[in-house]
Coordinates of C-alpha atoms in Angstrom, one line a residue:
Chain X
M1 CA 4.9 -32.5 -16.0
Q2 CA 1.3 -31.8 -17.5
I3 CA -1.1 -30.3 -15.4
I4 CA -4.4 -28.8 -16.5
I5 CA -6.5 -27.0 -14.4
S6 CA -10.1 -26.1 -14.7
N7 CA -11.6 -23.2 -13.1
N8 CA -15.1 -24.2 -13.7
S9 CA -15.0 -27.7 -12.0
K10 CA -16.5 -28.2 -8.8
E11 CA -13.4 -30.1 -7.6
P12 CA -11.0 -27.3 -5.8
I13 CA -7.8 -26.6 -7.7
Y14 CA -5.6 -27.7 -4.9
E15 CA -7.2 -31.1 -5.4
Q16 CA -6.9 -30.8 -9.1
I17 CA -3.3 -30.5 -8.9
Y18 CA -2.7 -33.4 -6.1
S19 CA -4.8 -36.0 -8.2
Q20 CA -3.2 -35.1 -11.4
I21 CA 0.4 -35.4 -10.0
K22 CA -0.7 -38.3 -8.0
K23 CA -1.8 -40.1 -11.0
Q24 CA 1.5 -39.4 -12.8
I25 CA 3.2 -40.9 -10.2
L26 CA 1.4 -43.9 -9.6
T27 CA 1.7 -44.5 -13.7
N28 CA 5.4 -44.1 -13.0
E29 CA 5.5 -40.8 -15.4
L30 CA 7.3 -39.3 -12.7
Q31 CA 9.9 -41.3 -10.9
A32 CA 11.1 -41.4 -7.6
G33 CA 13.8 -38.9 -6.6
Q34 CA 12.6 -36.6 -10.0
S35 CA 12.5 -32.9 -9.0
L36 CA 9.3 -31.3 -9.0
P37 CA 9.0 -27.4 -10.1
S38 CA 9.0 -25.3 -6.7
M39 CA 5.2 -24.2 -5.2
R40 CA 6.2 -20.7 -6.5
Q41 CA 7.1 -21.3 -9.9
L42 CA 4.3 -23.9 -10.3
A43 CA 1.9 -20.9 -9.0
K44 CA 3.0 -18.9 -11.6
D45 CA 3.0 -21.4 -14.3
L46 CA -0.5 -22.2 -13.8
D47 CA -1.5 -18.7 -12.9
I48 CA -2.8 -19.4 -9.4
S49 CA -2.0 -18.5 -5.9
V50 CA 1.1 -20.0 -4.2
I51 CA -1.3 -21.2 -1.3
T52 CA -3.0 -23.3 -3.7
T53 CA 0.1 -25.1 -4.9
K54 CA 1.4 -25.0 -1.5
R55 CA -1.7 -27.0 -0.3
A56 CA -1.5 -29.4 -3.1
Y57 CA 2.1 -30.2 -2.1
E58 CA 1.5 -30.3 1.7
E59 CA -1.3 -33.1 1.0
L60 CA 1.0 -34.9 -1.4
E61 CA 3.7 -35.0 1.3
K62 CA 1.4 -36.0 4.0
N63 CA 0.5 -39.2 1.7
G64 CA 4.0 -39.8 1.1
F65 CA 4.0 -39.4 -2.6
I66 CA 7.1 -36.7 -2.4
Y67 CA 9.1 -35.2 0.2
S68 CA 10.9 -31.8 0.5
V69 CA 14.4 -30.9 1.3
V70 CA 14.6 -27.3 2.7
G71 CA 16.6 -24.9 0.6
K72 CA 16.4 -27.9 -2.4
G73 CA 12.7 -27.8 -3.1
S74 CA 10.3 -31.2 -3.5
F75 CA 11.1 -34.8 -4.9
I76 CA 9.4 -38.0 -5.7
S77 CA 9.4 -40.4 -2.8
E78 CA 10.7 -43.8 -3.3
Q79 CA 7.3 -45.8 -3.4
N80 CA 6.6 -47.7 -0.4
N81 CA 4.6 -51.0 -0.6
E82 CA 1.0 -49.7 -0.4
M83 CA 1.5 -47.3 -3.3
I84 CA 3.0 -50.3 -5.2
R85 CA -0.1 -52.0 -4.6
E86 CA -2.0 -49.2 -5.6
R87 CA -0.1 -48.7 -8.8
K88 CA -0.5 -52.3 -9.4
L89 CA -4.1 -52.1 -9.0
K90 CA -4.3 -49.5 -11.4
V91 CA -2.6 -51.6 -14.1
I92 CA -5.0 -54.4 -13.4
E93 CA -7.8 -52.3 -13.7
E94 CA -6.7 -51.1 -17.0
Q95 CA -6.3 -54.8 -17.8
L96 CA -9.7 -56.0 -16.9
I97 CA -11.1 -53.0 -18.8
A98 CA -9.3 -54.2 -22.0
A99 CA -10.6 -57.7 -21.3
I100 CA -14.0 -56.7 -20.7
Q101 CA -14.1 -54.7 -24.0
N102 CA -12.8 -58.0 -25.9
S103 CA -15.3 -59.9 -24.2
K104 CA -18.1 -57.6 -25.4
E105 CA -17.0 -57.4 -28.5
I106 CA -17.4 -60.9 -29.1
G107 CA -20.5 -61.2 -26.9
I108 CA -19.1 -63.1 -24.0
E109 CA -21.6 -62.4 -20.7
L110 CA -20.3 -61.4 -17.5
A111 CA -21.0 -65.0 -15.9
E112 CA -19.3 -66.5 -18.5
L113 CA -16.1 -64.0 -18.0
K114 CA -16.2 -64.4 -14.1
E115 CA -16.2 -68.0 -14.7
L116 CA -13.2 -67.9 -16.8
L117 CA -11.6 -65.6 -14.5
T118 CA -12.0 -67.8 -11.3
M119 CA -10.6 -71.2 -13.4
L120 CA -7.7 -69.2 -14.6
Y121 CA -7.2 -67.8 -11.1
K122 CA -7.2 -71.4 -9.2
E123 CA -5.5 -72.7 -12.1
D124 CA -2.6 -70.5 -11.9
V125 CA -1.9 -70.8 -8.2
Chain P
M1 CA 4.4 -18.6 10.1
E2 CA 5.9 -15.3 10.6
N3 CA 3.1 -12.1 10.4
V4 CA 4.7 -9.3 8.3
I5 CA 1.7 -6.5 9.3
E6 CA 0.1 -7.1 12.7
L7 CA -2.9 -5.0 13.9
K8 CA -4.0 -5.8 17.4
D9 CA -7.3 -4.4 18.9
V10 CA -7.0 -1.4 16.6
N11 CA -9.6 1.7 17.4
K12 CA -9.8 4.7 15.2
V13 CA -12.8 7.0 15.4
F14 CA -13.3 9.7 13.0
K15 CA -16.6 11.7 12.9
G16 CA -19.4 9.5 11.4
F17 CA -17.0 6.5 10.8
Q18 CA -15.0 4.3 12.8
L19 CA -12.7 1.3 13.1
K20 CA -13.7 -1.2 15.8
D21 CA -11.3 -3.5 17.5
L22 CA -9.4 -4.5 14.4
N23 CA -7.3 -7.4 14.3
I24 CA -5.4 -8.3 11.3
S25 CA -2.5 -9.9 10.5
V26 CA -0.6 -10.5 7.1
K27 CA 1.5 -13.7 6.7
K28 CA 4.8 -13.5 5.2
G29 CA 5.9 -14.4 1.8
F30 CA 2.0 -14.6 0.3
I31 CA -0.6 -12.0 -1.2
T32 CA -3.1 -10.9 0.8
G33 CA -6.2 -9.6 -0.9
F34 CA -8.1 -6.7 1.3
I35 CA -12.0 -6.5 0.2
G36 CA -14.9 -4.4 1.2
G37 CA -17.3 -2.1 -0.3
N38 CA -16.7 1.7 -0.6
G39 CA -16.0 3.5 2.7
V40 CA -15.9 0.7 5.0
G41 CA -12.6 1.4 6.3
K42 CA -10.2 -0.1 3.8
S43 CA -7.9 3.3 2.9
T44 CA -8.0 4.1 6.6
T45 CA -6.2 0.6 7.5
I46 CA -3.8 1.1 4.6
K47 CA -2.9 4.3 6.2
L48 CA -2.9 3.2 9.7
I49 CA -0.3 0.1 8.8
L50 CA 1.8 3.1 6.7
N51 CA 1.9 5.1 9.9
L52 CA -0.2 7.9 7.9
L53 CA -2.7 7.7 10.7
Q54 CA -2.1 6.8 14.2
P55 CA -4.6 4.3 16.0
D56 CA -6.4 5.9 19.0
S57 CA -6.0 2.5 20.6
G58 CA -4.3 -0.8 20.1
S59 CA -1.0 -1.7 18.4
I60 CA 0.6 -1.9 15.2
S61 CA 3.6 -3.9 14.0
I62 CA 5.6 -4.3 11.1
F63 CA 8.2 -6.8 10.4
G64 CA 7.6 -7.2 14.4
L65 CA 8.7 -3.8 14.9
D66 CA 6.9 -0.6 16.1
Y67 CA 6.4 2.9 14.5
K68 CA 7.1 4.7 17.5
K69 CA 10.7 3.3 17.7
H70 CA 11.4 2.0 14.4
E71 CA 9.7 4.4 11.8
K72 CA 12.4 4.9 9.2
E73 CA 13.8 1.3 9.5
I74 CA 10.2 0.0 8.5
K75 CA 9.6 2.6 6.0
Q76 CA 12.7 1.7 4.4
R77 CA 11.5 -2.1 3.5
I78 CA 8.0 -0.9 2.4
G79 CA 7.3 -0.3 -1.3
F80 CA 3.7 1.6 -1.7
V81 CA 1.6 2.0 -4.7
F82 CA -1.6 4.4 -4.2
D83 CA -4.7 4.7 -6.5
E84 CA -4.3 8.5 -6.8
N85 CA -1.1 10.2 -8.2
I86 CA 0.9 11.3 -5.4
F87 CA 4.2 12.5 -7.4
Y88 CA 4.9 16.3 -8.3
E89 CA 3.1 16.6 -11.5
N90 CA 5.0 18.9 -13.6
I91 CA 8.4 16.9 -13.3
T92 CA 9.6 14.1 -15.5
L93 CA 9.6 10.4 -14.1
N94 CA 13.4 10.5 -14.3
E95 CA 13.4 13.7 -12.1
M96 CA 11.0 11.8 -9.8
K97 CA 13.2 9.4 -9.5
K98 CA 16.0 11.8 -8.3
L99 CA 14.0 13.1 -5.8
V100 CA 13.1 9.4 -4.4
K101 CA 16.4 7.8 -4.6
P102 CA 18.2 9.0 -1.7
A103 CA 15.6 8.1 0.7
Y104 CA 16.4 4.8 0.3
K105 CA 19.3 2.8 1.7
K106 CA 18.9 -0.1 -0.9
W107 CA 17.7 2.0 -4.1
D108 CA 18.9 0.0 -7.2
D109 CA 19.1 2.0 -10.3
E110 CA 19.7 -1.3 -12.5
L111 CA 16.5 -2.6 -11.2
F112 CA 14.8 0.6 -11.6
N113 CA 16.0 0.6 -15.4
H114 CA 14.6 -3.0 -15.9
Y115 CA 11.1 -1.9 -15.1
V116 CA 11.2 1.3 -17.1
E117 CA 12.2 -0.7 -19.9
K118 CA 9.7 -3.8 -19.5
F119 CA 6.7 -1.4 -18.7
E120 CA 7.9 1.2 -21.7
L121 CA 7.5 3.9 -19.3
P122 CA 8.7 7.5 -21.1
L123 CA 11.6 8.9 -18.5
N124 CA 11.1 12.6 -19.9
K125 CA 7.8 12.7 -20.1
K126 CA 5.8 15.0 -17.5
I127 CA 4.2 13.2 -15.0
K128 CA 0.9 14.7 -15.6
H129 CA 0.8 13.6 -18.8
L130 CA 0.7 10.0 -18.1
S131 CA -2.2 8.0 -18.5
K132 CA -3.8 6.3 -15.6
G133 CA -2.2 2.7 -16.9
M134 CA 1.3 4.2 -17.2
M135 CA 0.7 6.3 -13.6
M136 CA 0.3 2.6 -12.0
K137 CA 3.0 1.1 -13.8
A138 CA 5.4 4.4 -12.7
S139 CA 4.3 4.3 -9.0
L140 CA 4.9 0.2 -9.2
T141 CA 8.3 0.9 -10.6
I142 CA 9.5 3.3 -7.9
A143 CA 7.9 0.9 -5.3
L144 CA 10.0 -1.9 -6.5
S145 CA 13.4 -0.4 -7.2
H146 CA 14.2 -0.5 -3.5
H147 CA 14.0 -4.0 -3.0
A148 CA 10.9 -3.6 -0.8
E149 CA 9.9 -6.7 1.4
L150 CA 6.4 -5.7 2.0
I151 CA 4.5 -3.8 -1.1
I152 CA 1.3 -2.3 -0.1
M153 CA -1.1 -1.2 -2.7
D154 CA -4.5 0.9 -2.3
E155 CA -6.6 -0.2 -5.0
P156 CA -3.8 -0.3 -7.6
T157 CA -6.1 -1.7 -10.5
S158 CA -9.3 0.5 -10.0
G159 CA -9.8 2.5 -13.4
L160 CA -7.4 0.3 -15.1
D161 CA -8.4 -1.6 -18.5
P162 CA -8.6 -5.2 -18.2
I163 CA -5.2 -6.0 -20.4
Y164 CA -3.4 -3.6 -17.5
R165 CA -5.0 -5.2 -14.8
R166 CA -3.7 -8.7 -16.1
E167 CA -0.1 -7.3 -16.7
L168 CA -0.3 -6.2 -13.0
L169 CA -1.4 -9.6 -11.9
D170 CA 1.3 -11.4 -14.1
I171 CA 3.9 -9.2 -12.1
L172 CA 2.6 -9.8 -9.1
H173 CA 3.3 -13.6 -9.7
D174 CA 7.0 -12.5 -10.7
L175 CA 7.6 -10.9 -7.6
M176 CA 6.5 -13.7 -5.3
Q177 CA 9.1 -15.7 -7.3
N178 CA 11.2 -15.4 -3.9
G179 CA 9.8 -16.5 -0.7
E180 CA 10.6 -13.3 1.3
R181 CA 8.4 -10.9 -0.3
T182 CA 4.9 -10.2 1.1
I183 CA 1.9 -8.1 -0.4
F184 CA -1.1 -6.5 0.5
F185 CA -3.4 -4.9 -1.3
S186 CA -6.7 -3.6 -1.4
T187 CA -9.6 -3.8 -4.2
H188 CA -13.3 -3.9 -4.8
I189 CA -12.6 -5.4 -8.2
T190 CA -12.8 -8.9 -6.4
T191 CA -12.0 -11.3 -9.8
D192 CA -8.5 -9.6 -9.6
L193 CA -8.3 -11.5 -6.4
D194 CA -9.5 -15.1 -7.7
R195 CA -6.2 -16.3 -8.9
I196 CA -3.6 -14.4 -7.3
A197 CA -4.8 -13.9 -3.7
D198 CA -3.3 -16.4 -1.1
Y199 CA -5.4 -15.1 1.6
I200 CA -8.2 -12.7 1.5
A201 CA -9.1 -10.1 4.5
F202 CA -12.5 -8.4 4.5
I203 CA -13.7 -6.1 6.6
H204 CA -17.3 -4.1 6.4
N205 CA -18.2 -1.2 8.4
G206 CA -14.7 -0.7 10.2
E207 CA -15.2 -4.2 11.6
H208 CA -12.9 -7.2 10.6
I209 CA -15.2 -10.0 9.4
F210 CA -12.6 -12.7 8.6
T211 CA -9.0 -13.3 7.3
K212 CA -8.5 -16.8 5.5
E213 CA -6.8 -18.6 3.1
Y214 CA -8.8 -18.2 -0.1
Y215 CA -9.3 -21.8 -0.5
K216 CA -10.9 -22.0 2.9
I217 CA -13.6 -19.5 1.7
E218 CA -14.5 -22.1 -1.1
E219 CA -14.4 -25.0 1.6
E220 CA -16.5 -23.1 4.3
Y221 CA -19.1 -20.9 2.3
A222 CA -21.3 -21.9 -0.4
I223 CA -24.5 -20.0 -2.1
V224 CA -27.4 -22.4 -1.5
K225 CA -30.6 -22.5 -3.6
G226 CA -33.8 -24.1 -2.8
G227 CA -37.3 -23.8 -2.6
T228 CA -38.9 -21.0 -0.1
N229 CA -41.0 -24.0 1.8
L230 CA -37.4 -25.5 3.3
L231 CA -37.1 -22.2 5.2
D232 CA -38.5 -21.8 8.5
R233 CA -37.5 -19.8 11.5
D234 CA -34.9 -22.7 12.6
T235 CA -33.4 -23.1 9.1
E236 CA -33.4 -19.7 8.2
R237 CA -30.8 -19.3 11.3
E238 CA -28.3 -21.2 9.4
F239 CA -27.6 -18.5 7.1
I240 CA -25.8 -15.1 6.6
A241 CA -28.3 -13.7 4.6
I242 CA -31.4 -15.0 2.4
R243 CA -32.9 -13.5 -0.7
K244 CA -36.3 -14.9 -1.3
S245 CA -38.3 -14.3 -4.6
N246 CA -41.6 -16.2 -5.7
H247 CA -39.5 -18.8 -7.2
G248 CA -37.3 -19.8 -4.3
F249 CA -34.4 -18.6 -2.2
E250 CA -30.8 -17.9 -2.6
A251 CA -28.7 -17.7 0.5
L252 CA -25.0 -17.6 1.8
T253 CA -24.0 -20.0 4.5
A254 CA -20.6 -20.2 6.2
N255 CA -21.0 -23.6 6.8
K256 CA -21.5 -25.8 4.2
K257 CA -21.4 -29.1 5.6
R258 CA -24.2 -28.3 8.3
I259 CA -26.2 -27.1 5.4
E260 CA -25.5 -30.3 3.4
D261 CA -26.5 -32.5 6.7
I262 CA -29.6 -30.2 7.0
F263 CA -30.9 -29.8 3.3
G264 CA -29.3 -32.8 1.8
E265 CA -30.6 -33.3 -1.9
A266 CA -33.5 -30.7 -1.6
I267 CA -31.2 -27.7 -2.7
I268 CA -28.2 -26.9 -4.9
M269 CA -25.0 -25.6 -3.6
E270 CA -22.6 -23.6 -5.6
K271 CA -19.1 -22.0 -5.1
P272 CA -19.5 -18.2 -4.1
T273 CA -17.6 -15.7 -5.4
L274 CA -16.3 -13.0 -3.2
E275 CA -18.7 -10.4 -4.8
D276 CA -21.4 -12.9 -3.3
I277 CA -19.9 -12.9 0.2
M278 CA -19.2 -9.2 0.3
L279 CA -23.1 -8.7 -0.8
Y280 CA -24.9 -10.8 1.6
T281 CA -22.4 -10.1 4.6
K282 CA -23.6 -6.6 4.0
K283 CA -27.2 -7.5 3.6
G284 CA -27.0 -9.9 6.7
R285 CA -25.8 -7.2 8.7
E286 CA -28.3 -4.6 7.6
E287 CA -31.1 -6.8 8.7
N288 CA -29.5 -7.5 12.1
V289 CA -29.6 -3.8 12.7
E290 CA -33.0 -3.5 11.7
S291 CA -34.7 -6.3 13.7
R292 CA -32.7 -5.4 16.7
S293 CA -34.0 -1.9 16.1
Chain I
M1 CA 16.3 14.9 6.1
L2 CA 19.0 16.6 3.9
N3 CA 17.5 14.9 1.1
L4 CA 14.4 16.7 1.8
V5 CA 16.0 20.1 1.4
R6 CA 17.7 19.2 -1.7
K7 CA 14.7 18.0 -2.9
D8 CA 13.2 21.4 -2.4
I9 CA 16.2 23.0 -4.3
L10 CA 15.8 20.7 -7.1
L11 CA 12.0 21.3 -7.3
Q12 CA 12.6 25.2 -7.6
K13 CA 15.2 24.8 -10.0
N14 CA 13.5 26.5 -12.9
T15 CA 12.2 29.2 -10.7
L16 CA 15.5 30.0 -9.3
L17 CA 17.1 30.0 -12.8
I18 CA 14.6 32.5 -13.9
M19 CA 14.5 34.4 -10.4
L20 CA 17.9 35.1 -9.9
P21 CA 19.2 37.1 -12.9
L22 CA 15.8 38.9 -12.5
L23 CA 17.4 39.9 -9.2
I24 CA 20.1 41.4 -11.1
I25 CA 17.7 43.6 -13.3
Y26 CA 16.1 44.9 -10.2
L27 CA 19.6 45.6 -9.2
L28 CA 20.2 47.6 -12.3
S29 CA 17.4 49.5 -12.1
G30 CA 18.2 50.7 -8.4
S31 CA 15.4 49.5 -6.3
S32 CA 15.9 49.2 -3.0
V33 CA 18.3 46.3 -2.5
T34 CA 16.9 45.3 1.2
W35 CA 13.3 45.4 0.0
V36 CA 13.9 43.5 -3.1
S37 CA 15.6 40.7 -1.2
I38 CA 13.1 40.2 1.4
V39 CA 10.5 39.9 -1.3
F40 CA 12.6 37.5 -3.2
C41 CA 13.1 35.7 -0.1
V42 CA 9.6 35.1 0.8
V43 CA 8.4 34.4 -2.9
V44 CA 11.1 31.4 -3.3
I45 CA 10.2 29.9 0.4
M46 CA 6.4 30.0 0.2
N47 CA 6.4 28.9 -3.3
A48 CA 8.7 25.7 -2.2
F49 CA 6.2 25.2 0.7
A50 CA 3.2 25.3 -1.4
F51 CA 4.8 22.6 -3.8
D52 CA 4.2 20.4 -0.6
E53 CA 0.8 21.1 0.5
K54 CA -1.2 19.3 -1.7
S55 CA -2.4 15.9 0.3
S56 CA -1.3 13.6 -2.2
I57 CA 2.5 15.2 -1.6
N58 CA 1.8 14.5 2.0
L59 CA 0.8 11.0 1.5
L60 CA 4.0 10.6 -0.5
L61 CA 6.5 12.1 1.9
N62 CA 5.1 10.5 5.0
S63 CA 5.0 7.0 3.0
L64 CA 8.9 7.3 2.1
P65 CA 11.3 7.1 5.0
Y66 CA 10.9 10.2 6.6
T67 CA 9.6 11.1 9.8
R68 CA 7.2 14.1 10.5
K69 CA 9.8 16.0 12.6
E70 CA 12.3 15.8 9.6
I71 CA 9.7 16.7 7.0
V72 CA 8.6 20.0 8.8
S73 CA 12.9 20.8 10.1
S74 CA 13.4 20.2 6.2
K75 CA 11.3 23.2 5.4
Y76 CA 12.8 25.4 8.0
I77 CA 16.4 24.3 7.0
S78 CA 15.4 25.1 3.1
A79 CA 13.9 28.5 4.2
C80 CA 17.4 29.2 5.8
V81 CA 19.3 28.0 2.4
F82 CA 17.1 29.8 0.0
T83 CA 17.5 33.2 2.0
L84 CA 21.2 32.7 2.0
L85 CA 21.0 31.8 -2.1
V86 CA 19.1 35.3 -2.6
L87 CA 21.4 37.4 -0.4
F88 CA 24.7 35.6 -1.9
T89 CA 23.3 36.6 -5.6
I90 CA 22.6 40.1 -4.1
F91 CA 25.9 40.4 -2.6
I92 CA 27.7 39.4 -5.8
G93 CA 25.3 41.4 -8.0
N94 CA 25.9 44.5 -5.8
L95 CA 29.9 44.2 -5.9
V96 CA 29.8 43.7 -9.5
I97 CA 27.1 46.4 -10.5
H98 CA 27.7 49.3 -8.0
K99 CA 31.1 48.3 -7.0
E100 CA 30.2 48.2 -3.0
I101 CA 30.0 45.5 -0.6
L102 CA 26.7 45.2 0.6
Q103 CA 26.1 46.5 4.4
R104 CA 25.6 44.5 7.3
E105 CA 22.7 46.4 8.5
Q106 CA 20.8 45.4 5.1
I107 CA 21.6 41.8 5.3
L108 CA 20.7 42.0 9.3
I109 CA 17.5 43.5 8.3
T110 CA 16.7 41.3 5.4
I111 CA 17.4 37.9 7.6
S112 CA 15.2 39.5 10.4
I113 CA 12.3 40.4 8.4
V114 CA 12.4 36.9 6.4
G115 CA 12.8 35.3 9.8
I116 CA 10.0 36.8 11.6
F117 CA 7.8 36.2 8.5
I118 CA 8.2 32.6 8.5
S119 CA 7.9 32.4 12.0
L120 CA 4.6 33.3 11.5
A121 CA 3.6 31.8 8.2
F122 CA 4.9 28.3 8.8
P123 CA 2.7 27.3 11.7
F124 CA 0.0 29.3 10.3
S125 CA 0.1 27.4 7.0
Y126 CA 0.5 23.9 8.8
F127 CA -2.5 24.8 10.7
F128 CA -4.6 26.0 8.0
K129 CA -3.3 26.7 4.1
S130 CA -0.8 28.7 2.8
Q131 CA -3.5 30.1 0.5
Y132 CA -5.3 31.4 3.6
L133 CA -2.0 33.2 4.3
L134 CA -3.1 36.8 3.1
I135 CA -6.6 36.3 4.8
G136 CA -5.0 35.3 8.2
F137 CA -2.5 38.2 8.1
G138 CA -5.4 40.7 6.9
V139 CA -7.3 39.5 10.0
S140 CA -4.5 39.7 12.4
F141 CA -3.9 43.2 11.4
V142 CA -7.4 44.5 12.0
I143 CA -7.5 42.5 15.5
Y144 CA -4.1 44.4 16.2
M145 CA -5.6 47.8 15.1
V146 CA -8.5 47.0 17.4
I147 CA -6.2 46.3 20.6
V148 CA -4.1 48.9 19.9
N149 CA -6.9 51.2 19.6
T150 CA -9.1 50.6 22.7
F151 CA -6.6 49.2 25.1
I152 CA -3.1 50.4 24.5
V153 CA -3.7 53.9 23.4
D154 CA -0.2 55.0 24.3
L155 CA 1.2 52.3 21.9
N156 CA 3.0 55.3 19.7
D157 CA 4.7 56.1 22.9
R158 CA 5.9 52.8 24.3
I159 CA 7.4 52.2 20.5
R160 CA 9.2 55.5 20.9
D161 CA 10.6 54.7 24.4
L162 CA 11.6 51.1 22.9
I163 CA 13.4 53.0 20.0
Q164 CA 15.0 55.1 22.6
I165 CA 16.3 52.5 24.7
M166 CA 17.9 50.5 21.5
L167 CA 19.6 53.3 20.4
S168 CA 21.3 54.2 23.4
F169 CA 22.7 50.4 23.1
S170 CA 26.2 49.9 21.1
N171 CA 25.7 49.0 17.4
T172 CA 27.0 45.3 18.2
Q173 CA 24.7 45.1 21.3
M174 CA 22.0 45.8 19.2
Y175 CA 22.6 43.5 16.5
L176 CA 23.3 40.8 18.9
L177 CA 19.8 41.4 20.8
I178 CA 18.1 41.4 17.1
I179 CA 19.9 38.5 15.8
F180 CA 19.1 36.7 19.1
S181 CA 15.0 37.5 19.5
V182 CA 14.7 36.4 15.7
M183 CA 16.5 33.2 16.1
L184 CA 14.6 32.2 19.4
L185 CA 11.3 33.3 17.5
Y186 CA 12.5 31.0 14.9
I187 CA 13.0 27.9 17.0
I188 CA 9.9 28.3 18.8
S189 CA 7.8 28.7 15.5
W190 CA 10.1 25.5 14.5
L191 CA 8.9 23.3 17.3
F192 CA 5.6 24.6 17.2
S193 CA 5.3 23.6 13.6
I194 CA 6.2 19.7 14.4
R195 CA 3.5 19.5 17.1
I196 CA 1.0 20.7 14.5
Y197 CA 2.1 18.9 12.0
S198 CA 2.5 15.5 13.9
K199 CA -1.2 15.5 14.4
K200 CA -2.1 16.5 10.9
V201 CA -4.4 14.1 8.9
F202 CA -4.3 13.9 5.2

């Protein structure tokens, strides 16, 4: 698990950890059931205080990304619908970005692209 | 969460100085940094916690126990490091160990040797010949070799060079791996705390200002910068203290959200350092005293 | 608490290793055995006391799992141990060199005088500092002289009477009386020192 922390960022450190782990869960880099390092180990590795990693894990747990078993540690949750949706959205976003880039390369305007998208969307269903 | 140290309404009066209604609690399994300027009562508080002083009124409990009944039991579970040398000077570290060892039921020679090796401490050199950094490591070694649950340190980093300080902080990280241990240490070098402290306890002039999770400080407090035209009698009240110059003002707030609501885009907000908080709190208190008198 | 006594002996290890043989030399030179043993006891005991007087050492001892009562008590016990140690050395030395057994009067006098000295010196040193001891004894001597000369003019007669009374006892009775008084003084001083030390700030 890669986590990179910036001390100069305006974003609090626990949020940096939270969003980076969340991203890795949503992109399936971290998979359901996989264990996370203990809060104390992670704090040591990142050279930050325990309470910061604790806060990040608490937020992740609160939002259903991970769960913890007393005495065993924290694990990635089985993804629920909302999370799957969020993950799909992320994929769609990426694909759309690719489409936009391709469009720009050959000079297709936004209106034209929208038209194409609408047509394809209706046709397919 | 369990409190390892609990000071309730503690008062202690000396000539020309007093601790007033101190209420401090220290959470188990975390590192609490104890900050404040020189002579504001940090060392006195630590002495109270170690029962080197007794409060005039109020109660102090350690591990939920009272010193009056459980003095030895409590001290068995504490490791201590002071900023001055408190060992006999004319003996070696090895001899010092032999004097301290029988005092503790849980003394662990293997652990002692582990730290001696890790810190490259000379066992047969007289203690008075150790450098400041070595001395700190020697104190720490003695403090850690009896599986103490609570480690109390009074200015452990003062007088140490940055490399030693960094090493000490790494050791503290290691110590915290098992969640049973609690560390309480005072310092006036606040940058030491940035990476390691879970809680910050702040005292000023014998009064406890706050004990907070470190990240909460960043959430609540902010340094605010803007033009002096924004300030008037009402808005000035929103700040702990203000520094004005011909080019604008800089101030500290303990309520970031509110300031955002009041001033919006007209100001710049920055993360305060602990030093900023100490400095502005001192300034604010002094001005209060002046305006009242 | 016995750990603290052990600590006192360990810290004095080198001093003792030098001083005890020195005792033998004194014995060889034929000095008064009683006088020599008293001086040695006092020096060793006060040396042990001075070791622990620095405020940093008080911080150490009080942060270790000892109570203040134990810290004071250990000093009183070490004093007894050191006295016995010196007496033992003299006893053996005397036996070997002079081929005679130390008289019990000599032992008694040594123990009594050391006991009285410690009973006065320890509470004083806990209250002030051992370095002021000499001044303290000087001042009390002057005060004593003044009081004696102005208020109790017939002191010498009284002392003479007292000695007369004591001489009228049998030896055993007298020894018991002396031992008992010294012990009582020692215990009172012990309790008094605990009181003083428990209020000390360092």
